Amino acid sequence: MSEVQTLASRAQIKPKILIVDDDAAMLSSLSLLLKANGHSVESAQGGAQAIARLQASDYDLMLLDLQMPGVGGHEVLMHIRDNKIDTKVIVVSGETSFVMVKDALLEGAYDFVRKPYDAGELLTTINNGLQSRILEQQHKAMGLALEESEKLHRYIVNNSPDIVYVLDSKGHFTFINERIEALLGYRHEDLIGKHFSVLIHEEDLAEANYVFHERRTGARASKDVELRLKINDETKTSRSFETHLLPITLHSMGMYNPQGLNGQNEFIGTYGCARDITDRKRHEELINYQAYHDLLTSLPNRALFEDRINLAIAHARRYKENLAVMYLDVDRFKLVNDSMGHAVGDKLLQIVAERISRCLRADDTLARFGGDEFTLLLPQIKTNEDAGAVATKILDSLRVPIQIDHQEIFISASIGVAMYPHSGETMGTLVKSADIAMYHVKSNGKDGFRFFCDEMNDLYTSHLAEERDLHRALEHKQFAVFFQPKVNPLTCQLVGMEALIRWFHPEKGLVMPDAFIPLAEQSKLIVPIGDWVFRATCEEICRWRKQGLPKIKVSINISAIQIEQEDFVQKIVNTLAEFKLSGDYIEIEITEYGLMKNRENAIQKLLRLSAHGVTIAIDDFGTGYSSLSYLHKLPVNTIKIDRSFVKDIEPGIKKTCIVDAIAAMAKGLKLHMVAEGVETVAQLTYLKNLGCVEVQGFLFGKPQSAQATLELMTMQSDGKLAACLAC
Ligand code: C2E
Ligand code: CA
Ligand code: CA
């Protein structure tokens, strides 16, 4: 039980009185009188007994005879004083000398009653004594309670995670909690009496003046004001006087004395608290950093580059200066990435970034635009020669072999340069011009730089730009393979799929193959694109196999350009082996044109492929060079009637005779006949009657994403191909 509680509870119970006298008759008469008046009484005959009682028990009040043989009243008083015994003593004595009474009072007696006593006077004196004792005890209890509460509040304030302070009306600290020591390194006593401005970062003083002199209270007072406080570095290292800053948010309020001058509310200062927001600031900074930087290389990203280039253009315009923008693409980066893995690719990009940076000045900006593409802004360039010198320096530094994981990697780069204002006056045109110039380097043997010139902007260029787009699509994984079901018209069973490429262009959205395959063929980009389609298809087949789906053949479209490639057959064979697939999973579709282009060479390659189990179909049959004579020389298994003929199939119309003729020929050559573009039940019935073994068309389903195809096949394996309801 705490002291406060003891005192409080003692005040509730009946006070205990001890009567001390050597005279037994006196003891009993006093005892009777007090008991009769409702007091709780004990008695001690003589001083020695009194002391013994006092040692054994607590008394609220004591009636003490002064003159006793042996231990007298004065000795008892001395004992009480020396032992700090908490009791009220009323001296009851025949002693009348003033000196004796004075001594007794000096020795701690509360009052004096003369013997023979007057009962009324004695009782009043006792009551007064007890009353006074109760008041004293209550006062003491209150004092202790206040002390505890003050201790608690001090504890709370000092252990607050925030700085808590009070300022006088002139802005000087009158209180500041101990938190300031941990956060800022000042001793809190040292700040008392100092003006708040000693803690404020110079740039924040104006705002601080405003909030630290806050006169408002309640909801209108200052909240969440951000300021920077100075850290006292002296306390950390005695040699360093460097001042760091602590960001805080501040809440402050005016303080008023309601009993001020003329009974008015008088402004006496402000109080408030300041919270350390270092962590929040750090997070904000990080988020900001991430929004404006490429995390792999820590270089500025496109957003920050655009910001900087806009500023640089504004500056160059005002001062009639030049500036250079460069677009840099690492040559054959994809090859490194694909053959050595992404970890090596990432490391390579970091090294490239570092090497380029070392060729630049402090004012220049190097940014990564994604993939292996970097852009540079050189604001201090005066002439083309200066820009050329920087480009040469960068190219030289990149040609030095790069060592990663004990492997030496040789790279080079292609750089396009656009000068302001000659090659463009806006951010967009400058970057685009540099990009076009870079692509000219790429298509002219790479490893070099070129300045943009107007001639690059002609028709040829627009092709180049598109080609560049295609290139980028490949690097940035913008392609996807879709699949369209092939169905047996007699059983309605799913018997195959045709793989068809799709391009998800970041600006144009979905681009269909007819819009980009011709250019891909013209630029020979169809070779890497075709390789990608082949691999992506193999990956899907493996996925189906893992899911335990029935084996079906997938048709892949192959362009004539691909067949012309020296390693055409080998690449297919290698890829199949890599995915552990046998050749009979695949059928390749080649157009008549594709076959005729380099006929002898094509025949040889197709024979080799077919020896690996890959079957061959002639696509868009009937549209091209239908020189039937070569068909029997080829390892062709299937002809696909072009959809323009299928479209013409209408009940009772003669035109369908082309389809009839193709059907008769296929039968004669013992080739499978497949029809594509089947959209109606009438077409389906007609083709079925002609002996078509496979049909494909919107009637059975449009080409769909790999995921949708997987779901469709899972359903089909349960015998639920909804499309076949049409059959
Ligand atoms: P294709 O080889 O003749 O492919 C059939 C085209 O007909 C596909 O167009 C398909 O969506 C469409 N089609 C299928 N059923 C119907 C139908 O019932 N009605 C109509 N109106 N159209 C139907 P898509 O996917 O736009 O492909 C166009 C062409 O692009 C393909 O013609 C093919 O020559 C080429 N292509 C597609 N993917 C590749 C590829 O990976 N490599 C190569 N080299 N060429 C591809
Ligand atoms: Ca096809
Ligand atoms: Ca076709």
Short mmCIF file of C-alpha atoms in Angstrom, two decimals, residues 131-588:
data_model
loop_
_atom_site.label_atom_id
_atom_site.label_comp_id
_atom_site.label_asym_id
_atom_site.label_seq_id
_atom_site.Cartn_x
_atom_site.Cartn_y
_atom_site.Cartn_z
CA GLN A 131 -9.20 17.98 13.54
CA SER A 132 -5.84 19.55 12.92
CA ARG A 133 -4.29 16.11 12.55
CA ILE A 134 -6.91 15.05 10.00
CA LEU A 135 -6.32 18.22 7.99
CA GLU A 136 -2.58 17.66 8.12
CA GLN A 137 -2.99 14.11 6.99
CA GLN A 138 -5.29 15.10 4.13
CA HIS A 139 -2.87 17.77 3.07
CA LYS A 140 -0.02 15.32 3.13
CA ALA A 141 -2.00 12.77 1.13
CA MET A 142 -2.84 15.40 -1.46
CA GLY A 143 0.76 16.49 -1.64
CA LEU A 144 1.89 12.95 -2.22
CA ALA A 145 -0.80 12.39 -4.83
CA LEU A 146 0.24 15.53 -6.63
CA GLU A 147 3.85 14.51 -6.47
CA GLU A 148 3.01 11.13 -7.98
CA SER A 149 0.88 12.64 -10.69
CA GLU A 150 3.59 15.17 -11.48
CA LYS A 151 6.11 12.34 -11.61
CA LEU A 152 3.84 10.41 -13.97
CA HIS A 153 3.35 13.38 -16.28
CA ARG A 154 7.02 14.19 -16.28
CA TYR A 155 7.70 10.58 -17.11
CA ILE A 156 5.19 10.63 -19.97
CA VAL A 157 6.50 13.90 -21.35
CA ASN A 158 10.15 12.89 -21.10
CA ASN A 159 9.57 9.50 -22.61
CA SER A 160 7.39 10.80 -25.41
CA PRO A 161 8.77 9.95 -28.84
CA ASP A 162 8.15 13.61 -29.69
CA ILE A 163 9.90 16.77 -28.64
CA VAL A 164 7.56 18.60 -26.25
CA TYR A 165 8.29 22.22 -25.44
CA VAL A 166 6.89 25.40 -23.98
CA LEU A 167 7.95 28.87 -25.12
CA ASP A 168 7.33 32.15 -23.37
CA SER A 169 5.65 35.00 -25.19
CA LYS A 170 9.00 36.09 -26.66
CA GLY A 171 9.85 32.67 -28.04
CA HIS A 172 12.29 31.47 -25.39
CA PHE A 173 12.17 27.93 -24.12
CA THR A 174 10.72 27.62 -20.63
CA PHE A 175 10.43 23.87 -20.89
CA ILE A 176 11.71 21.21 -23.24
CA ASN A 177 11.62 17.49 -22.63
CA GLU A 178 14.59 15.16 -22.51
CA ARG A 179 13.77 13.76 -25.95
CA ILE A 180 15.66 16.66 -27.45
CA GLU A 181 18.90 15.08 -26.23
CA ALA A 182 18.44 11.85 -28.14
CA LEU A 183 17.15 13.54 -31.28
CA LEU A 184 19.25 16.67 -31.55
CA GLY A 185 22.14 16.19 -29.13
CA TYR A 186 21.49 19.26 -26.94
CA ARG A 187 21.19 18.99 -23.16
CA HIS A 188 17.67 20.08 -22.42
CA GLU A 189 18.76 22.32 -19.52
CA ASP A 190 21.06 24.20 -21.91
CA LEU A 191 18.16 25.22 -24.08
CA ILE A 192 16.04 26.74 -21.33
CA GLY A 193 15.98 30.50 -21.85
CA LYS A 194 17.33 30.21 -25.43
CA HIS A 195 15.34 31.47 -28.40
CA PHE A 196 13.78 28.71 -30.51
CA SER A 197 15.54 30.00 -33.64
CA VAL A 198 18.84 28.46 -32.45
CA LEU A 199 17.37 25.08 -33.46
CA ILE A 200 15.94 26.00 -36.85
CA HIS A 201 17.59 25.52 -40.24
CA GLU A 202 18.13 28.97 -41.78
CA GLU A 203 15.95 28.29 -44.82
CA ASP A 204 13.01 27.36 -42.61
CA LEU A 205 13.21 30.39 -40.30
CA ALA A 206 10.41 32.38 -41.90
CA GLU A 207 7.96 29.54 -41.57
CA ALA A 208 9.22 28.70 -38.07
CA ASN A 209 8.62 32.29 -36.93
CA TYR A 210 5.07 31.91 -37.96
CA VAL A 211 4.35 28.59 -36.22
CA PHE A 212 6.43 29.11 -33.11
CA HIS A 213 4.53 32.32 -32.48
CA GLU A 214 1.25 30.56 -32.86
CA ARG A 215 -1.41 32.47 -30.98
CA ARG A 216 -4.33 30.35 -32.02
CA THR A 217 -5.61 27.45 -29.97
CA GLY A 218 -7.76 24.41 -30.67
CA ALA A 219 -8.55 23.21 -34.18
CA ARG A 220 -7.30 26.39 -35.83
CA ALA A 221 -3.79 26.14 -34.43
CA SER A 222 -0.82 25.03 -36.58
CA LYS A 223 -0.70 21.35 -37.43
CA ASP A 224 1.71 19.19 -39.41
CA VAL A 225 4.06 21.99 -40.37
CA GLU A 226 7.28 20.50 -41.73
CA LEU A 227 10.55 22.06 -40.63
CA ARG A 228 14.20 21.07 -40.36
CA LEU A 229 15.98 21.26 -37.02
CA LYS A 230 19.71 21.52 -36.62
CA ILE A 231 21.48 18.60 -35.02
CA ASN A 232 24.23 19.41 -32.54
CA ASP A 233 27.03 17.35 -33.98
CA GLU A 234 29.50 18.53 -31.35
CA THR A 235 28.05 16.07 -28.93
CA LYS A 236 28.66 13.20 -31.30
CA THR A 237 32.21 13.75 -32.39
CA SER A 238 34.20 16.51 -30.85
CA ARG A 239 36.06 17.27 -34.06
CA SER A 240 33.15 17.46 -36.43
CA PHE A 241 31.19 20.69 -36.46
CA GLU A 242 29.17 19.76 -39.45
CA THR A 243 25.50 20.37 -38.90
CA HIS A 244 22.99 17.83 -40.03
CA LEU A 245 19.30 18.36 -40.13
CA LEU A 246 16.38 16.55 -38.61
CA PRO A 247 13.07 16.79 -40.45
CA ILE A 248 10.07 17.16 -38.16
CA THR A 249 6.38 17.96 -38.26
CA LEU A 250 5.25 20.48 -35.74
CA HIS A 251 1.98 21.08 -33.92
CA SER A 252 1.81 24.27 -31.86
CA MET A 253 -0.76 26.23 -29.93
CA GLY A 254 -1.05 29.52 -28.08
CA MET A 255 -1.17 29.50 -24.26
CA TYR A 256 -3.27 31.97 -22.28
CA ASN A 257 -3.60 32.99 -18.67
CA PRO A 258 -7.30 33.54 -17.99
CA GLN A 259 -6.47 35.82 -15.05
CA GLY A 260 -4.31 38.18 -17.06
CA LEU A 261 -4.19 41.96 -17.02
CA ASN A 262 -7.59 43.52 -16.38
CA GLY A 263 -9.12 40.06 -16.09
CA GLN A 264 -8.37 39.50 -19.81
CA ASN A 265 -7.01 36.34 -21.42
CA GLU A 266 -3.32 37.13 -21.50
CA PHE A 267 -1.03 35.49 -24.12
CA ILE A 268 1.84 33.88 -22.24
CA GLY A 269 3.52 31.78 -24.89
CA THR A 270 3.10 28.69 -27.02
CA TYR A 271 3.53 25.04 -26.48
CA GLY A 272 3.74 22.24 -28.93
CA CYS A 273 5.30 19.05 -30.01
CA ALA A 274 7.61 18.16 -32.86
CA ARG A 275 7.74 14.68 -34.34
CA ASP A 276 10.80 13.18 -35.99
CA ILE A 277 9.81 12.27 -39.57
CA THR A 278 13.20 11.07 -40.80
CA ASP A 279 11.82 7.62 -41.66
CA ARG A 280 8.89 9.03 -43.56
CA LYS A 281 11.16 11.40 -45.46
CA ARG A 282 13.49 8.56 -46.27
CA HIS A 283 10.59 6.53 -47.66
CA GLU A 284 9.36 9.48 -49.64
CA GLU A 285 12.82 9.96 -51.06
CA LEU A 286 13.04 6.31 -52.00
CA ILE A 287 9.68 6.36 -53.73
CA ASN A 288 10.69 9.52 -55.53
CA TYR A 289 13.96 7.92 -56.50
CA GLN A 290 12.24 4.85 -57.86
CA ALA A 291 9.86 6.96 -59.90
CA TYR A 292 12.76 8.73 -61.58
CA HIS A 293 15.48 6.11 -61.75
CA ASP A 294 16.20 2.82 -63.35
CA LEU A 295 16.81 0.44 -60.48
CA LEU A 296 19.24 -1.84 -62.31
CA THR A 297 21.76 0.84 -63.21
CA SER A 298 20.66 3.64 -60.84
CA LEU A 299 20.58 5.92 -63.87
CA PRO A 300 17.78 8.42 -64.46
CA ASN A 301 14.85 6.85 -66.28
CA ARG A 302 12.82 8.19 -69.17
CA ALA A 303 10.70 10.46 -66.95
CA LEU A 304 13.69 12.20 -65.38
CA PHE A 305 15.50 12.39 -68.72
CA GLU A 306 12.50 14.13 -70.26
CA ASP A 307 12.44 16.56 -67.35
CA ARG A 308 16.09 17.39 -67.79
CA ILE A 309 15.96 17.68 -71.55
CA ASN A 310 13.03 20.10 -71.35
CA LEU A 311 14.97 22.30 -68.95
CA ALA A 312 18.07 22.11 -71.13
CA ILE A 313 16.10 23.07 -74.24
CA ALA A 314 14.58 26.08 -72.46
CA HIS A 315 18.05 27.16 -71.40
CA ALA A 316 19.58 26.62 -74.85
CA ARG A 317 16.76 28.58 -76.46
CA ARG A 318 17.24 31.56 -74.15
CA TYR A 319 21.00 31.69 -74.56
CA LYS A 320 21.00 30.62 -78.21
CA GLU A 321 23.15 27.60 -77.51
CA ASN A 322 23.38 24.13 -78.97
CA LEU A 323 22.93 20.84 -77.24
CA ALA A 324 23.28 17.21 -78.25
CA VAL A 325 20.99 14.25 -77.63
CA MET A 326 22.32 10.75 -78.23
CA TYR A 327 20.54 7.46 -78.54
CA LEU A 328 22.73 4.47 -77.80
CA ASP A 329 21.84 0.83 -78.36
CA VAL A 330 24.15 -2.01 -77.40
CA ASP A 331 24.79 -4.24 -80.43
CA ARG A 332 23.78 -7.90 -80.16
CA PHE A 333 22.81 -7.51 -76.52
CA LYS A 334 19.96 -9.95 -76.98
CA LEU A 335 22.46 -12.59 -77.97
CA VAL A 336 24.38 -12.19 -74.71
CA ASN A 337 21.17 -12.18 -72.71
CA ASP A 338 19.79 -15.28 -74.40
CA SER A 339 22.97 -17.29 -74.43
CA MET A 340 24.54 -16.31 -71.10
CA GLY A 341 21.46 -15.64 -69.01
CA HIS A 342 19.75 -12.62 -67.55
CA ALA A 343 22.11 -12.29 -64.60
CA VAL A 344 25.04 -11.78 -66.98
CA GLY A 345 22.88 -9.52 -69.15
CA ASP A 346 22.06 -7.34 -66.13
CA LYS A 347 25.68 -7.15 -65.05
CA LEU A 348 26.67 -6.23 -68.58
CA LEU A 349 24.18 -3.37 -68.63
CA GLN A 350 25.54 -2.08 -65.34
CA ILE A 351 29.08 -2.13 -66.68
CA VAL A 352 28.00 -0.43 -69.90
CA ALA A 353 26.26 2.29 -67.85
CA GLU A 354 29.37 2.79 -65.79
CA ARG A 355 31.67 2.99 -68.80
CA ILE A 356 29.48 5.51 -70.58
CA SER A 357 29.21 7.60 -67.41
CA ARG A 358 32.98 7.82 -67.21
CA CYS A 359 33.06 9.51 -70.64
CA LEU A 360 30.70 12.27 -69.53
CA ARG A 361 30.89 15.57 -67.71
CA ALA A 362 29.01 16.44 -64.53
CA ASP A 363 26.33 18.41 -66.38
CA ASP A 364 25.56 15.61 -68.83
CA THR A 365 22.68 13.20 -68.24
CA LEU A 366 22.81 9.53 -69.05
CA ALA A 367 19.49 7.70 -68.84
CA ARG A 368 18.35 4.16 -69.46
CA PHE A 369 15.24 3.92 -71.59
CA GLY A 370 14.72 0.22 -71.02
CA GLY A 371 16.40 -2.90 -72.37
CA ASP A 372 19.80 -2.07 -73.80
CA GLU A 373 18.84 1.44 -74.86
CA PHE A 374 20.46 4.48 -73.32
CA THR A 375 19.97 8.15 -73.99
CA LEU A 376 22.36 10.99 -73.35
CA LEU A 377 21.84 14.68 -72.95
CA LEU A 378 24.93 16.85 -73.45
CA PRO A 379 23.94 20.43 -72.73
CA GLN A 380 27.35 22.04 -73.15
CA ILE A 381 28.08 20.85 -76.68
CA LYS A 382 28.95 23.63 -79.12
CA THR A 383 29.74 21.86 -82.37
CA ASN A 384 29.18 18.57 -84.17
CA GLU A 385 32.88 17.83 -83.70
CA ASP A 386 32.52 18.04 -79.94
CA ALA A 387 29.57 15.63 -80.00
CA GLY A 388 31.44 13.31 -82.35
CA ALA A 389 34.41 13.29 -79.98
CA VAL A 390 32.21 12.21 -77.07
CA ALA A 391 30.53 9.51 -79.18
CA THR A 392 33.92 8.20 -80.29
CA LYS A 393 35.15 8.14 -76.71
CA ILE A 394 32.09 6.14 -75.62
CA LEU A 395 32.40 3.67 -78.51
CA ASP A 396 36.09 3.14 -77.74
CA SER A 397 35.41 2.53 -74.07
CA LEU A 398 32.74 -0.06 -74.89
CA ARG A 399 35.00 -1.98 -77.27
CA VAL A 400 37.30 -2.93 -74.41
CA PRO A 401 36.38 -6.56 -73.57
CA ILE A 402 34.15 -6.96 -70.51
CA GLN A 403 34.96 -9.57 -67.92
CA ILE A 404 31.99 -11.22 -66.22
CA ASP A 405 32.31 -14.48 -64.26
CA HIS A 406 35.66 -15.34 -65.90
CA GLN A 407 34.17 -14.85 -69.35
CA GLU A 408 35.30 -12.19 -71.76
CA ILE A 409 32.45 -10.49 -73.55
CA PHE A 410 33.00 -8.31 -76.61
CA ILE A 411 30.41 -5.70 -77.27
CA SER A 412 29.93 -2.61 -79.33
CA ALA A 413 27.22 -0.01 -79.63
CA SER A 414 25.39 2.06 -82.20
CA ILE A 415 24.87 5.73 -81.46
CA GLY A 416 22.59 8.25 -83.16
CA VAL A 417 23.17 11.95 -82.49
CA ALA A 418 20.65 14.76 -82.82
CA MET A 419 21.73 18.38 -82.38
CA TYR A 420 19.50 21.13 -81.05
CA PRO A 421 18.21 23.17 -82.82
CA HIS A 422 19.26 21.68 -86.15
CA SER A 423 17.71 18.17 -85.78
CA GLY A 424 14.74 19.15 -83.65
CA GLU A 425 13.55 21.79 -81.25
CA THR A 426 11.47 19.73 -78.90
CA MET A 427 12.21 16.84 -76.62
CA GLY A 428 10.10 14.48 -78.77
CA THR A 429 11.71 15.34 -82.10
CA LEU A 430 15.24 15.32 -80.71
CA VAL A 431 14.89 11.86 -79.17
CA LYS A 432 13.17 10.53 -82.27
CA SER A 433 15.85 11.98 -84.58
CA ALA A 434 18.62 10.47 -82.47
CA ASP A 435 16.77 7.15 -82.51
CA ILE A 436 16.44 7.21 -86.33
CA ALA A 437 20.11 8.10 -86.73
CA MET A 438 21.00 5.25 -84.39
CA TYR A 439 18.97 2.84 -86.47
CA HIS A 440 20.84 3.93 -89.57
CA VAL A 441 24.04 2.90 -87.82
CA LYS A 442 22.42 -0.43 -86.90
CA SER A 443 21.38 -1.20 -90.45
CA ASN A 444 24.80 -0.20 -91.78
CA GLY A 445 26.95 -2.61 -89.88
CA LYS A 446 26.53 -1.31 -86.31
CA ASP A 447 29.42 -0.22 -84.02
CA GLY A 448 29.58 3.48 -84.84
CA PHE A 449 27.76 6.77 -84.64
CA ARG A 450 25.90 9.04 -87.04
CA PHE A 451 24.36 12.47 -86.91
CA PHE A 452 20.74 12.81 -87.82
CA CYS A 453 20.12 14.55 -91.14
CA ASP A 454 16.90 15.47 -92.91
CA GLU A 455 17.37 12.82 -95.60
CA MET A 456 16.88 10.20 -92.96
CA ASN A 457 13.30 11.38 -92.67
CA ASP A 458 12.16 10.22 -96.13
CA LEU A 459 9.98 7.22 -96.95
CA TYR A 460 12.84 4.85 -96.47
CA THR A 461 13.13 6.20 -92.99
CA SER A 462 9.53 5.58 -92.09
CA HIS A 463 10.17 1.94 -93.00
CA LEU A 464 13.27 2.05 -90.89
CA ALA A 465 11.34 3.45 -87.97
CA GLU A 466 8.76 0.68 -88.28
CA GLU A 467 11.50 -1.86 -88.59
CA ARG A 468 13.01 -0.41 -85.47
CA ASP A 469 9.64 -0.82 -83.77
CA LEU A 470 9.61 -4.49 -84.76
CA HIS A 471 13.09 -4.93 -83.48
CA ARG A 472 12.09 -3.42 -80.21
CA ALA A 473 8.99 -5.63 -80.06
CA LEU A 474 11.22 -8.64 -80.13
CA GLU A 475 13.54 -7.32 -77.45
CA HIS A 476 10.78 -6.09 -75.20
CA LYS A 477 8.71 -9.26 -75.51
CA GLN A 478 5.69 -7.64 -77.12
CA PHE A 479 4.78 -10.69 -79.21
CA ALA A 480 2.41 -13.52 -78.23
CA VAL A 481 1.35 -16.73 -79.90
CA PHE A 482 -2.37 -17.39 -80.29
CA PHE A 483 -3.84 -20.75 -81.24
CA GLN A 484 -6.77 -21.64 -83.50
CA PRO A 485 -8.35 -25.10 -83.26
CA LYS A 486 -8.41 -27.56 -86.17
CA VAL A 487 -11.26 -30.04 -86.12
CA ASN A 488 -12.11 -33.35 -87.78
CA PRO A 489 -15.43 -32.58 -89.54
CA LEU A 490 -16.68 -36.17 -89.23
CA THR A 491 -16.05 -36.73 -85.50
CA CYS A 492 -15.93 -33.12 -84.32
CA GLN A 493 -12.74 -34.02 -82.46
CA LEU A 494 -10.07 -31.43 -81.92
CA VAL A 495 -7.15 -32.68 -84.00
CA GLY A 496 -4.72 -29.79 -84.08
CA MET A 497 -3.95 -26.13 -83.58
CA GLU A 498 -2.47 -23.44 -85.76
CA ALA A 499 -0.03 -21.09 -84.06
CA LEU A 500 -0.57 -17.46 -85.10
CA ILE A 501 1.51 -14.54 -83.94
CA ARG A 502 0.10 -11.40 -82.31
CA TRP A 503 1.83 -8.14 -81.49
CA PHE A 504 0.81 -6.14 -78.43
CA HIS A 505 2.21 -2.76 -79.37
CA PRO A 506 2.61 -0.37 -76.39
CA GLU A 507 0.92 2.48 -78.27
CA LYS A 508 -1.07 0.91 -81.10
CA GLY A 509 -2.48 -1.98 -79.08
CA LEU A 510 -3.09 -5.33 -80.79
CA VAL A 511 -1.45 -5.47 -84.23
CA MET A 512 -2.41 -8.36 -86.53
CA PRO A 513 0.27 -10.26 -88.46
CA ASP A 514 -0.82 -9.04 -91.92
CA ALA A 515 0.22 -5.56 -90.78
CA PHE A 516 3.78 -6.46 -89.89
CA ILE A 517 4.78 -9.84 -91.39
CA PRO A 518 5.50 -8.31 -94.86
CA LEU A 519 7.91 -5.76 -93.35
CA ALA A 520 9.40 -8.43 -91.11
CA GLU A 521 10.10 -10.47 -94.23
CA GLN A 522 11.51 -7.53 -96.12
CA SER A 523 13.89 -6.66 -93.28
CA LYS A 524 14.65 -10.33 -92.58
CA LEU A 525 13.49 -9.74 -89.03
CA ILE A 526 11.10 -12.60 -89.74
CA VAL A 527 14.03 -14.90 -88.99
CA PRO A 528 14.37 -14.07 -85.27
CA ILE A 529 10.61 -13.53 -85.04
CA GLY A 530 9.96 -16.97 -86.58
CA ASP A 531 12.49 -18.52 -84.20
CA TRP A 532 10.67 -16.93 -81.31
CA VAL A 533 7.28 -18.26 -82.52
CA PHE A 534 8.73 -21.74 -82.86
CA ARG A 535 10.16 -21.71 -79.33
CA ALA A 536 7.03 -20.18 -77.80
CA THR A 537 4.94 -22.88 -79.48
CA CYS A 538 7.21 -25.65 -78.21
CA GLU A 539 6.89 -24.20 -74.71
CA GLU A 540 3.09 -24.39 -74.95
CA ILE A 541 3.16 -27.96 -76.24
CA CYS A 542 5.26 -28.90 -73.23
CA ARG A 543 2.75 -27.22 -70.96
CA TRP A 544 -0.10 -29.25 -72.51
CA ARG A 545 1.94 -32.39 -72.17
CA LYS A 546 2.55 -31.67 -68.48
CA GLN A 547 -1.19 -31.23 -67.98
CA GLY A 548 -1.72 -34.70 -69.45
CA LEU A 549 -3.70 -33.45 -72.46
CA PRO A 550 -3.97 -35.69 -75.55
CA LYS A 551 -1.22 -35.23 -78.12
CA ILE A 552 -2.16 -33.01 -81.05
CA LYS A 553 -0.21 -31.55 -83.93
CA VAL A 554 0.49 -27.83 -84.04
CA SER A 555 0.94 -25.99 -87.32
CA ILE A 556 3.49 -23.22 -87.44
CA ASN A 557 3.69 -20.74 -90.30
CA ILE A 558 7.12 -20.48 -91.87
CA SER A 559 8.16 -17.72 -94.23
CA ALA A 560 10.23 -18.27 -97.38
CA ILE A 561 12.99 -16.11 -95.87
CA GLN A 562 13.33 -18.54 -92.99
CA ILE A 563 13.73 -21.52 -95.30
CA GLU A 564 16.46 -19.68 -97.18
CA GLN A 565 18.59 -19.52 -94.03
CA GLU A 566 21.52 -21.83 -93.97
CA ASP A 567 20.72 -23.21 -90.53
CA PHE A 568 16.95 -23.45 -91.01
CA VAL A 569 16.65 -27.21 -90.54
CA GLN A 570 19.28 -27.41 -87.83
CA LYS A 571 17.62 -24.74 -85.73
CA ILE A 572 14.28 -26.56 -85.80
CA VAL A 573 15.88 -29.88 -84.98
CA ASN A 574 17.86 -28.32 -82.12
CA THR A 575 14.84 -26.58 -80.66
CA LEU A 576 12.78 -29.78 -80.76
CA ALA A 577 15.60 -31.61 -79.01
CA GLU A 578 15.90 -28.87 -76.42
CA PHE A 579 12.22 -29.22 -75.54
CA LYS A 580 12.40 -33.02 -75.84
CA LEU A 581 9.68 -33.06 -78.50
CA SER A 582 9.49 -35.49 -81.40
CA GLY A 583 9.03 -34.03 -84.89
CA ASP A 584 5.49 -35.33 -85.25
CA TYR A 585 4.22 -32.69 -82.82
CA ILE A 586 4.80 -30.10 -85.51
CA GLU A 587 3.50 -29.30 -88.94
CA ILE A 588 4.99 -26.39 -90.80
#
